[in-house]
Coordinates of C-alpha atoms and ligand atoms in Angstrom, one line a residue:
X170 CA -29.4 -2.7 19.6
X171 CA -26.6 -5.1 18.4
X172 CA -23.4 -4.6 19.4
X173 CA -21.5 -2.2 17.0
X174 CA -18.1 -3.5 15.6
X175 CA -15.7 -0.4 15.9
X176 CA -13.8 0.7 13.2
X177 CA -10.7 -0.6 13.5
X178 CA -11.6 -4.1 14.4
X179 CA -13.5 -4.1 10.6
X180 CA -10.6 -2.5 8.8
X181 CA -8.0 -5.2 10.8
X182 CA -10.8 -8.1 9.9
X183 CA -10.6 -6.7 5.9
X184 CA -7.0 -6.7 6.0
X185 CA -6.4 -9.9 7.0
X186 CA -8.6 -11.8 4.6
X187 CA -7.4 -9.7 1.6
X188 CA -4.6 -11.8 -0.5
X189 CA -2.2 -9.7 -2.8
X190 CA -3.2 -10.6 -6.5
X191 CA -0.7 -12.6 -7.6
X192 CA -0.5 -11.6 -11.3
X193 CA 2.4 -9.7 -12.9
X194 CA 3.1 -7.9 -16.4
X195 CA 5.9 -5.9 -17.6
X196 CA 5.2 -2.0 -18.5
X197 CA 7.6 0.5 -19.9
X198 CA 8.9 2.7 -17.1
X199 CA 7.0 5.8 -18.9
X200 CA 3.6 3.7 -18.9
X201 CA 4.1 2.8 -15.3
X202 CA 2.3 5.8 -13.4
X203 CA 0.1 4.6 -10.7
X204 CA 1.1 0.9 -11.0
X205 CA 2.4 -1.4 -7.7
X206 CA 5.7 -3.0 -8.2
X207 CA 5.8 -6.1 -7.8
X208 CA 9.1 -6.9 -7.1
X209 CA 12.2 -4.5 -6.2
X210 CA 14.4 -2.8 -8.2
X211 CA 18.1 -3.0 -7.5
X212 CA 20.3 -0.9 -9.9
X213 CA 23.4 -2.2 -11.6
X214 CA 25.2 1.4 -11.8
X215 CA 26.7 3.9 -9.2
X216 CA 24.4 7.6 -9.8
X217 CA 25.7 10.1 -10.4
X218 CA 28.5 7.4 -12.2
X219 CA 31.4 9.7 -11.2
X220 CA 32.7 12.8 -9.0
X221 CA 31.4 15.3 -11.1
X222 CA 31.2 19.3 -11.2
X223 CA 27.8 21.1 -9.5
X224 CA 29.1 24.2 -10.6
X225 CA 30.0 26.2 -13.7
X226 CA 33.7 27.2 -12.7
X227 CA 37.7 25.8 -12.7
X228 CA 38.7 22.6 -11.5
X229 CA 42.0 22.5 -9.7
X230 CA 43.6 21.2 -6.8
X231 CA 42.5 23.0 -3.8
X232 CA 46.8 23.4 -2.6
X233 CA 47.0 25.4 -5.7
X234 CA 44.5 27.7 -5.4
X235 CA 46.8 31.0 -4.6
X236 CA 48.5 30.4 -7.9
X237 CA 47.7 32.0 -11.2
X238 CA 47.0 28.5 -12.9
X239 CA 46.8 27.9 -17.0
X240 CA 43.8 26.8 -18.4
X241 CA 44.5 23.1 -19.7
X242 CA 41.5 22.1 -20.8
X243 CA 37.7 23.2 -21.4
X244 CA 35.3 19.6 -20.1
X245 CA 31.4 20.9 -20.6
X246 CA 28.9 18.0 -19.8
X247 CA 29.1 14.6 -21.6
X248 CA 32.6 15.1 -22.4
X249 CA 35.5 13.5 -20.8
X250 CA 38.6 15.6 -20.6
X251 CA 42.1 14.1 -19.2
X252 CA 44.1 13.8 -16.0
X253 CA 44.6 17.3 -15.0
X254 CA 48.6 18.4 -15.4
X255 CA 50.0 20.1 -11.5
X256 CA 49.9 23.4 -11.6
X257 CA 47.0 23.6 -14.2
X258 CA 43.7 24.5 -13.8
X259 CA 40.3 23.2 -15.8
X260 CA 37.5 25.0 -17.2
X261 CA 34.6 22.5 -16.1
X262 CA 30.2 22.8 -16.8
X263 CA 27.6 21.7 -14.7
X264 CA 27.5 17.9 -15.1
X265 CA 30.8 17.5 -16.5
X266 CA 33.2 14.7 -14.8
X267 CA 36.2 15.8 -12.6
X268 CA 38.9 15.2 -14.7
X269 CA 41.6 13.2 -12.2
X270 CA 43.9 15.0 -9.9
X271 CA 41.6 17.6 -9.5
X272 CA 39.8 17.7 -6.1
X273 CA 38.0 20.8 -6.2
X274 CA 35.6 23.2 -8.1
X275 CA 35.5 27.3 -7.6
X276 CA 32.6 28.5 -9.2
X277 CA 33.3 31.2 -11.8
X278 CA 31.7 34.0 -10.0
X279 CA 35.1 33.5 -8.2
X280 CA 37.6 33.8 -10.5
X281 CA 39.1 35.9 -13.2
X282 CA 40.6 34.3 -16.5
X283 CA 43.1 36.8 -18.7
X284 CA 44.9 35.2 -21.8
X285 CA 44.3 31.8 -20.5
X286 CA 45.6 32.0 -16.9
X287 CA 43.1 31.8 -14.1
X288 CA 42.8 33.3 -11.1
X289 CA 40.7 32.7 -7.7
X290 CA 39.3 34.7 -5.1
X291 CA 37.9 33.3 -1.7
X292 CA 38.5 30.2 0.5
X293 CA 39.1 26.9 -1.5
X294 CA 38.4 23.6 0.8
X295 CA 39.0 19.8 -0.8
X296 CA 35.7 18.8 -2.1
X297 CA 33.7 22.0 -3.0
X298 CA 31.7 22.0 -5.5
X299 CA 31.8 18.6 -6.6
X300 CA 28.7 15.8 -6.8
X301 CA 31.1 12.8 -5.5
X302 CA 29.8 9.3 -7.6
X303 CA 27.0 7.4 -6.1
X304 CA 26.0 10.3 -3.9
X305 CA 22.3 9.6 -4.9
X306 CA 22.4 5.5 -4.7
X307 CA 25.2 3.1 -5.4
X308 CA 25.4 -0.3 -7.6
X309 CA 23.1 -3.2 -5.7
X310 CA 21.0 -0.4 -3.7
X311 CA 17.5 -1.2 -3.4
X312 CA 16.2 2.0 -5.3
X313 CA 12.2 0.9 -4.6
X314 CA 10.8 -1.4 -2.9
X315 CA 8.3 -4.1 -3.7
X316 CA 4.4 -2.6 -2.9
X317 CA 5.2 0.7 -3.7
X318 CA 2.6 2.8 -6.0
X319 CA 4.3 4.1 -8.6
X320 CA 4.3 8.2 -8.6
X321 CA 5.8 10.6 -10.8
X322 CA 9.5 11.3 -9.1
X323 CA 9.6 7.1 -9.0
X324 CA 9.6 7.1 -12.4
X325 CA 12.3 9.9 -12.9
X326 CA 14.2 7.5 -10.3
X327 CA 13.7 4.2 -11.9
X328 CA 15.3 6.1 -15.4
X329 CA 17.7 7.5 -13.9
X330 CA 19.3 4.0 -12.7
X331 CA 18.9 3.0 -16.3
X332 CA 15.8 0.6 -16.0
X333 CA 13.2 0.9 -19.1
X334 CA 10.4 -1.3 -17.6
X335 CA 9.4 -3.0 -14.6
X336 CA 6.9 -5.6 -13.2
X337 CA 3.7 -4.5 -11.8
X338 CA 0.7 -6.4 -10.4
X339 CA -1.7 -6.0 -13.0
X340 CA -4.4 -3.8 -11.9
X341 CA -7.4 -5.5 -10.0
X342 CA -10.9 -5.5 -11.4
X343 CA -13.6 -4.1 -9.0
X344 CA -17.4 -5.0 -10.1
X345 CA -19.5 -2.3 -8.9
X346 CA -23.1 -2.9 -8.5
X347 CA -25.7 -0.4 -7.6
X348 CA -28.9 -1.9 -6.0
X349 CA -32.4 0.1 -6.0
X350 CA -36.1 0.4 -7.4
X351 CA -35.4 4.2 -6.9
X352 CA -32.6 4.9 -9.1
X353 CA -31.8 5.5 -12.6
X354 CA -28.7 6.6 -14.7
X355 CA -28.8 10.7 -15.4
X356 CA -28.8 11.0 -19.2
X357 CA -31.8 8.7 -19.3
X358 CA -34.7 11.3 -19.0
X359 CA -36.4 13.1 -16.7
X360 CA -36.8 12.1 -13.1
X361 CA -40.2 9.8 -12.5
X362 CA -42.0 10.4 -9.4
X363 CA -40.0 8.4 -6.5
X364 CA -36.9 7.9 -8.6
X365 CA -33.4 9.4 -8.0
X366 CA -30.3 9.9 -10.4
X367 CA -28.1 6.7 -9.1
X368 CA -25.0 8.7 -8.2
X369 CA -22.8 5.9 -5.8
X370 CA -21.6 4.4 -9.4
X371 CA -20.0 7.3 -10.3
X372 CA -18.5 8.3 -6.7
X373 CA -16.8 4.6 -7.1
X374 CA -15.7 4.8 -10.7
X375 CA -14.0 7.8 -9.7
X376 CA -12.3 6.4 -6.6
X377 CA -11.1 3.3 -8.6
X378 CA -9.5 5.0 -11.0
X379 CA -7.8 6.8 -8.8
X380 CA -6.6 4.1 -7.2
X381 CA -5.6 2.7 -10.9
X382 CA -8.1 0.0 -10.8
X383 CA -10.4 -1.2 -13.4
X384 CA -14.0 -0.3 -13.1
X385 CA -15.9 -3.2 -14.0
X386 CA -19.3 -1.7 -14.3
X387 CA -22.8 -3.8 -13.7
X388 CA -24.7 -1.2 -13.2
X389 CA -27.9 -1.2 -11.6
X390 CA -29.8 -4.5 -10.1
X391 CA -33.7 -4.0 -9.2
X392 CA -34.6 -4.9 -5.7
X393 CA -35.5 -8.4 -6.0
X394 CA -33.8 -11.8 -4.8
X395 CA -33.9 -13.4 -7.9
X396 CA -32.3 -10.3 -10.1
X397 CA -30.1 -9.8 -7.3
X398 CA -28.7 -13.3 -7.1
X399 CA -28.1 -13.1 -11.3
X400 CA -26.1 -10.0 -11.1
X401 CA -24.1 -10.7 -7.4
X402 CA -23.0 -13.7 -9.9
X403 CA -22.4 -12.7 -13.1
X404 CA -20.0 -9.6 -11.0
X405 CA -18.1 -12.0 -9.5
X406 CA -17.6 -13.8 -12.5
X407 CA -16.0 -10.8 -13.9
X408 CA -14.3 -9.3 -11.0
X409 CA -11.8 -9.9 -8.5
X410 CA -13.8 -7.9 -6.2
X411 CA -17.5 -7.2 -6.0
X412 CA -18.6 -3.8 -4.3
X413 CA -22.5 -3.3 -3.8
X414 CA -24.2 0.1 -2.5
X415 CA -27.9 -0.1 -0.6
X416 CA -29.6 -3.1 0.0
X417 CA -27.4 -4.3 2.5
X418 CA -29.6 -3.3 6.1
X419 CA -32.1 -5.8 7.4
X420 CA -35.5 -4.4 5.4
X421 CA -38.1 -5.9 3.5
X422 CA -36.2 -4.4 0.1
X423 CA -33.1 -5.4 1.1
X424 CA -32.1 -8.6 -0.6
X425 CA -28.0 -8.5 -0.8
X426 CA -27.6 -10.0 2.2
X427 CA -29.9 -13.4 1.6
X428 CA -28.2 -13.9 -1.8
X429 CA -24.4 -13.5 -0.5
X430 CA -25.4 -15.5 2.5
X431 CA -27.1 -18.2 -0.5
X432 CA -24.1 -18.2 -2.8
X433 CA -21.0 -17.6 -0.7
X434 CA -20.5 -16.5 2.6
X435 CA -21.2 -13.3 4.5
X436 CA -20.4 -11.2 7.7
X437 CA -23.0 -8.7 8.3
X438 CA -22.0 -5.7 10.6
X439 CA -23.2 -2.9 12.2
X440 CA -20.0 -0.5 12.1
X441 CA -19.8 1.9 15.1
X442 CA -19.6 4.3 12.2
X443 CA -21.0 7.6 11.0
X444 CA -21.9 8.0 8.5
X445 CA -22.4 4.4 7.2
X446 CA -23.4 1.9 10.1
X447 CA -24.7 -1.3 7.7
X448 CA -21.5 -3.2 5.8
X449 CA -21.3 -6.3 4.7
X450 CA -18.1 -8.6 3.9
X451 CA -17.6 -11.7 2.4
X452 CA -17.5 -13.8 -0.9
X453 CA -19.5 -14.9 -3.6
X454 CA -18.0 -18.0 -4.7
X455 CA -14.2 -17.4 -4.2
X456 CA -14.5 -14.0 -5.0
X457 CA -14.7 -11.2 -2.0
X458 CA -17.4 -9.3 -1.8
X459 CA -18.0 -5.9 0.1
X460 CA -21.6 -4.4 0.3
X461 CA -21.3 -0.7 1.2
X462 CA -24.8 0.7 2.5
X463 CA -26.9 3.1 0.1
X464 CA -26.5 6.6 1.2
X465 CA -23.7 8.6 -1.2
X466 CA -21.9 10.5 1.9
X467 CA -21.6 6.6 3.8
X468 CA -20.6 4.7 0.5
X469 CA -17.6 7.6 0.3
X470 CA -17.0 7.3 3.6
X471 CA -17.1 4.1 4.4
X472 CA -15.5 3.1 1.0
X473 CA -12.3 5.0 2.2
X474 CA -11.9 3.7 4.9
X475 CA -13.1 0.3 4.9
X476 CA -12.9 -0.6 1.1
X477 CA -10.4 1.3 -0.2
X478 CA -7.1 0.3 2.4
X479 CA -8.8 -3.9 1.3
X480 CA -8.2 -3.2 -2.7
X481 CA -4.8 -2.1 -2.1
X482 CA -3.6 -4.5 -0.3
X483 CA -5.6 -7.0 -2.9
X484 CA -3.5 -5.0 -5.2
X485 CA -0.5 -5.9 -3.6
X486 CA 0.6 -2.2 -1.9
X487 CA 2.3 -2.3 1.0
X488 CA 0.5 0.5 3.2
X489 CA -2.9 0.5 2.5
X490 CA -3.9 2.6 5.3
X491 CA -3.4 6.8 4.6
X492 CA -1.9 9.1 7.0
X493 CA -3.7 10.8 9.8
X494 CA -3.0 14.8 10.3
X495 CA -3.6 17.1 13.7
X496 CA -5.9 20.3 13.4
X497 CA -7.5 22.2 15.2
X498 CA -11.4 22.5 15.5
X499 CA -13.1 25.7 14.8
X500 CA -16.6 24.2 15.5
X501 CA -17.8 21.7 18.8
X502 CA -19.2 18.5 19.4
X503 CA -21.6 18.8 22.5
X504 CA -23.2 15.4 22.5
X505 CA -20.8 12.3 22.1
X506 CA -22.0 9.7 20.3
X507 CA -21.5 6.1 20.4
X508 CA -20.3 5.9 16.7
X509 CA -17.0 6.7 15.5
X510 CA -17.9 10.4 13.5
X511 CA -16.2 11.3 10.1
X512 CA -16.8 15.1 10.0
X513 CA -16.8 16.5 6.6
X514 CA -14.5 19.7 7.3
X515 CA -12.3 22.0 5.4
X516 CA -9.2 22.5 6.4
X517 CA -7.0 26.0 6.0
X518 CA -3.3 26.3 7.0
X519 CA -3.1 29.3 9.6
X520 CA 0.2 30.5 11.5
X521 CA -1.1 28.4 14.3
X522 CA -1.2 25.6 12.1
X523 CA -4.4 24.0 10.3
X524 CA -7.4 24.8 11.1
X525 CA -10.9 22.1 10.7
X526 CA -14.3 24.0 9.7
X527 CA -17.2 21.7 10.0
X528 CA -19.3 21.6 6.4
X529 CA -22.9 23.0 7.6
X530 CA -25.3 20.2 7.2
X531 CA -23.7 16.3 8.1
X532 CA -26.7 14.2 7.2
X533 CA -25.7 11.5 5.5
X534 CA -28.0 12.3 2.6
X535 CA -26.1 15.4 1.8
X536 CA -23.5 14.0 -1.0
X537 CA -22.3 18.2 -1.0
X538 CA -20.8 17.7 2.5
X539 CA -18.2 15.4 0.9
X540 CA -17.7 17.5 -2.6
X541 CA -16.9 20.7 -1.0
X542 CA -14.6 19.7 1.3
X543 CA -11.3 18.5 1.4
X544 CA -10.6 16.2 4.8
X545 CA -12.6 14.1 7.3
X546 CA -12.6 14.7 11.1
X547 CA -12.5 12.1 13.7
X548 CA -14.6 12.3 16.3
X549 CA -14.0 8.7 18.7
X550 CA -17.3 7.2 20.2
X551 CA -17.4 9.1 23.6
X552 CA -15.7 12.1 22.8
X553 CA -16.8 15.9 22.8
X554 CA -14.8 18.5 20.8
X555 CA -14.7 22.2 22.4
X556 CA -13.8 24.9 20.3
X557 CA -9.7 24.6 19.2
X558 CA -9.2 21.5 20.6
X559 CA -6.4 19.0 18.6
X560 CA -8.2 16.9 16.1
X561 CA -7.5 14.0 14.2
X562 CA -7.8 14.9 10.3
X563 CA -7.7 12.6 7.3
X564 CA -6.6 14.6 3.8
X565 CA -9.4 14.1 1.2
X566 CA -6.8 14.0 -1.5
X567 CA -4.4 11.3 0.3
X568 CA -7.9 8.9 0.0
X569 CA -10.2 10.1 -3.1
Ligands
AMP691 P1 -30.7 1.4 1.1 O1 -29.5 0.9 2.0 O2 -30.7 0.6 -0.2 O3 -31.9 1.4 1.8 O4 -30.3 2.9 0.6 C1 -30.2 3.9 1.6 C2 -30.4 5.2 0.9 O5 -29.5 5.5 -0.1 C3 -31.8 5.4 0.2 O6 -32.3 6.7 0.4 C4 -31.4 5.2 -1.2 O7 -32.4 5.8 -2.1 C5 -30.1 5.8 -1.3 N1 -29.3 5.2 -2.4 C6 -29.1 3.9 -2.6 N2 -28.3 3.6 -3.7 C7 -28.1 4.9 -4.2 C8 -27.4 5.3 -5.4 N3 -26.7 4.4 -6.2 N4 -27.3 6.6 -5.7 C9 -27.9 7.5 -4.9 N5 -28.6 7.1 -3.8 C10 -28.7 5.9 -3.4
MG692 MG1 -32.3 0.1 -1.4

């Protein structure tokens, strides 16, 4: 048997031939979910832009606050009032600026107001109550950083320093390519004897779009050099990225690897992984080219971990690679093997912490492992697991 390349040696290889796309385009800020910036955003403006009231109350000065104090003015949000007379006190909203010479706010569950004077009850210290300006970020702060993936609360942040749009890489273009004899789309008729519903193209339209890239869909390529060759081209030609499932081990049937090697270039590994030992890397032409194997539970897998962290960082992000969690394992592994396992588990928060319950059947031919549950399991080459032992675990929903 070949040596197997371990996992993290492929992933580091990946990495380090992926260049960030270099193309940019402006997006309004409310169109800009899921996007990579592409270069930072600084703001021009102090938030909040001035000392301002987080409470419903009086503004006073806080060496006042035994006194029975007139009520000067009334400032609700949006509304500037004016410098605050000694002596006096200020009716003030949530939001509303701290009029100057005041340097406090007493909520108004703490005071009484009769025929305009106001009194307070309690402890008054210098400060209270009051959202000082540029608590949140001040003028020339970086507010995100270049390589980010835009989420919701990003947005809310980029508005909130005033900025309208911002420049994103535009999103790549991933040819996907399914090879096979066997398979046909679903919608297309019944099954034929020795046929099978292709169901890899959907897994990966799924995970691009999740990952905001564009499906570029070439759907399915017979198993034959020629046809092969014709389609591995015309996806390239297309794409800034071609992804293949099946056809990618050393069989008869298996003609990916003959036409990469023909019209580009092509590293061929067996990946101390299960499930999903055959990948392929390379280019066609200039463009890369990454040949997942055939089986739906090893195209998700591997396509997570291999794939998935190479496209980002294509599409310019700055960490591609997803968090890893502890759990512990209610199930064992008695035999190690000499492949780096991804067991599909569920995971349930417990009072001792999350817990990892091994799907029943792990073949990689059983795409339900993957659907019904929501994290992977790492099991190193080498290692057994006993019953509660720590585990590393890999949330379904931080990679799919
Ligand atoms: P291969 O690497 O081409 O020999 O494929 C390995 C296994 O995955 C075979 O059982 C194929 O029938 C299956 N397979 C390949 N491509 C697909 C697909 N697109 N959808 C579902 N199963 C597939
Ligand atoms: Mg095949």
């Amino acid at each position: 048997m070949s040596k197997l390349l371990p996992v993290d040696e492929a992933l580091a290889r990946v990495l380090a031939a992926a260049r960030p796309i270099a193309e940019s385009m402006t997006l309004p800020v409310l169109d800009a979910l899921g996007y990579v910036l592409s270069a930072e955003v600084t703001s021009a403006i102090d938030v909040p832009p001035a000392d301002n009231s987080a409470m419903d109350g009086y503004a006073l000065r806080a060496h006042e606050a035994g006194q029975a104090l007139p009520v000067s003015q009334r400032i609700a949000a949006g509304r500037v009032g004016t410098a605050l007379m000694a002596g006096s006190a200020a009716r003030i909203f949530t939001g509303a600026a701290i009029p100057a010479g005041a340097d406090t706010v007493v909520m108004q569950e703490n005071c009484t107001e009769e025929a305009g004077v106001v009194t307070v009850s309690g402890a008054v210290t210098v400060g209270q109550n009051i959202r000082p300006r540029g608590q949140d970020i001040c003028a020339g702060d970086t507010v995100l950083d270049r390589g980010r993936v835009l989420r919701p609360q990003d947005l809310g942040l980029l508005a909130s320093v005033g900025c309208a749009s911002v420049t994103v890489h535009r999103p790549l273009r991933v040819a996907v390519l399914s090879t096979g004899d066997e398979l046909i789309e679903p919608g297309s008729g019944e099954l034929p004897e020795g046929a099978i519903y292709n169901s890899n193209r959907y897994t990966l339209a799924g995970l691009l779009r999740t990952l905001n890239m564009e499906f570029v869909d070439c759907g399915i390529v017979a198993d034959d050099p020629d046809a092969t060759a014709g389609a591995l081209l015309d996806a390239a030609a297309r794409a800034d990225c071609v992804i293949t499932t099946g056809g990618v081990s050393v069989g008869e049937e298996d003609h990916v690897k003959n036409q990469v090697e023909r019209h580009g270039r092509l590293d061929l590994w067996k990946l101390a992984i299960k499930p999903g030992k055959p990948l392929a890397f390379g280019r066609i032409g200039d463009t890369p080219f990454i040949g997942l194997p055939g089986n739906p539970t090893s195209v998700f897998v591997t396509f997570c971990l291999i794939a998935r962290p190479f496209l980002l960082k294509m599409q310019g992000v700055d960490e591609p690679e997803p968090p890893h969690l502890q759990a512990r394992a209610a199930f064992v592994v008695n035999k190690s093997g000499a492949r780096q396992d991804y067991l599909r588990v569920t995971l349930e928060s417990t009072p001792e912490g999350l817990v990892a319950t091994k799907f029943s059947n792990q073949s990689s031919g059983v795409l339900r492992s993957v659907s019904h549950s929501n994290a992977l399991a790492v099991i190193p080459p080498g290692v057994t697991v006993a019953q509660g032992d720590r585990v590393e675990v890999m949330l379904l929903d931080l990679i799919a």
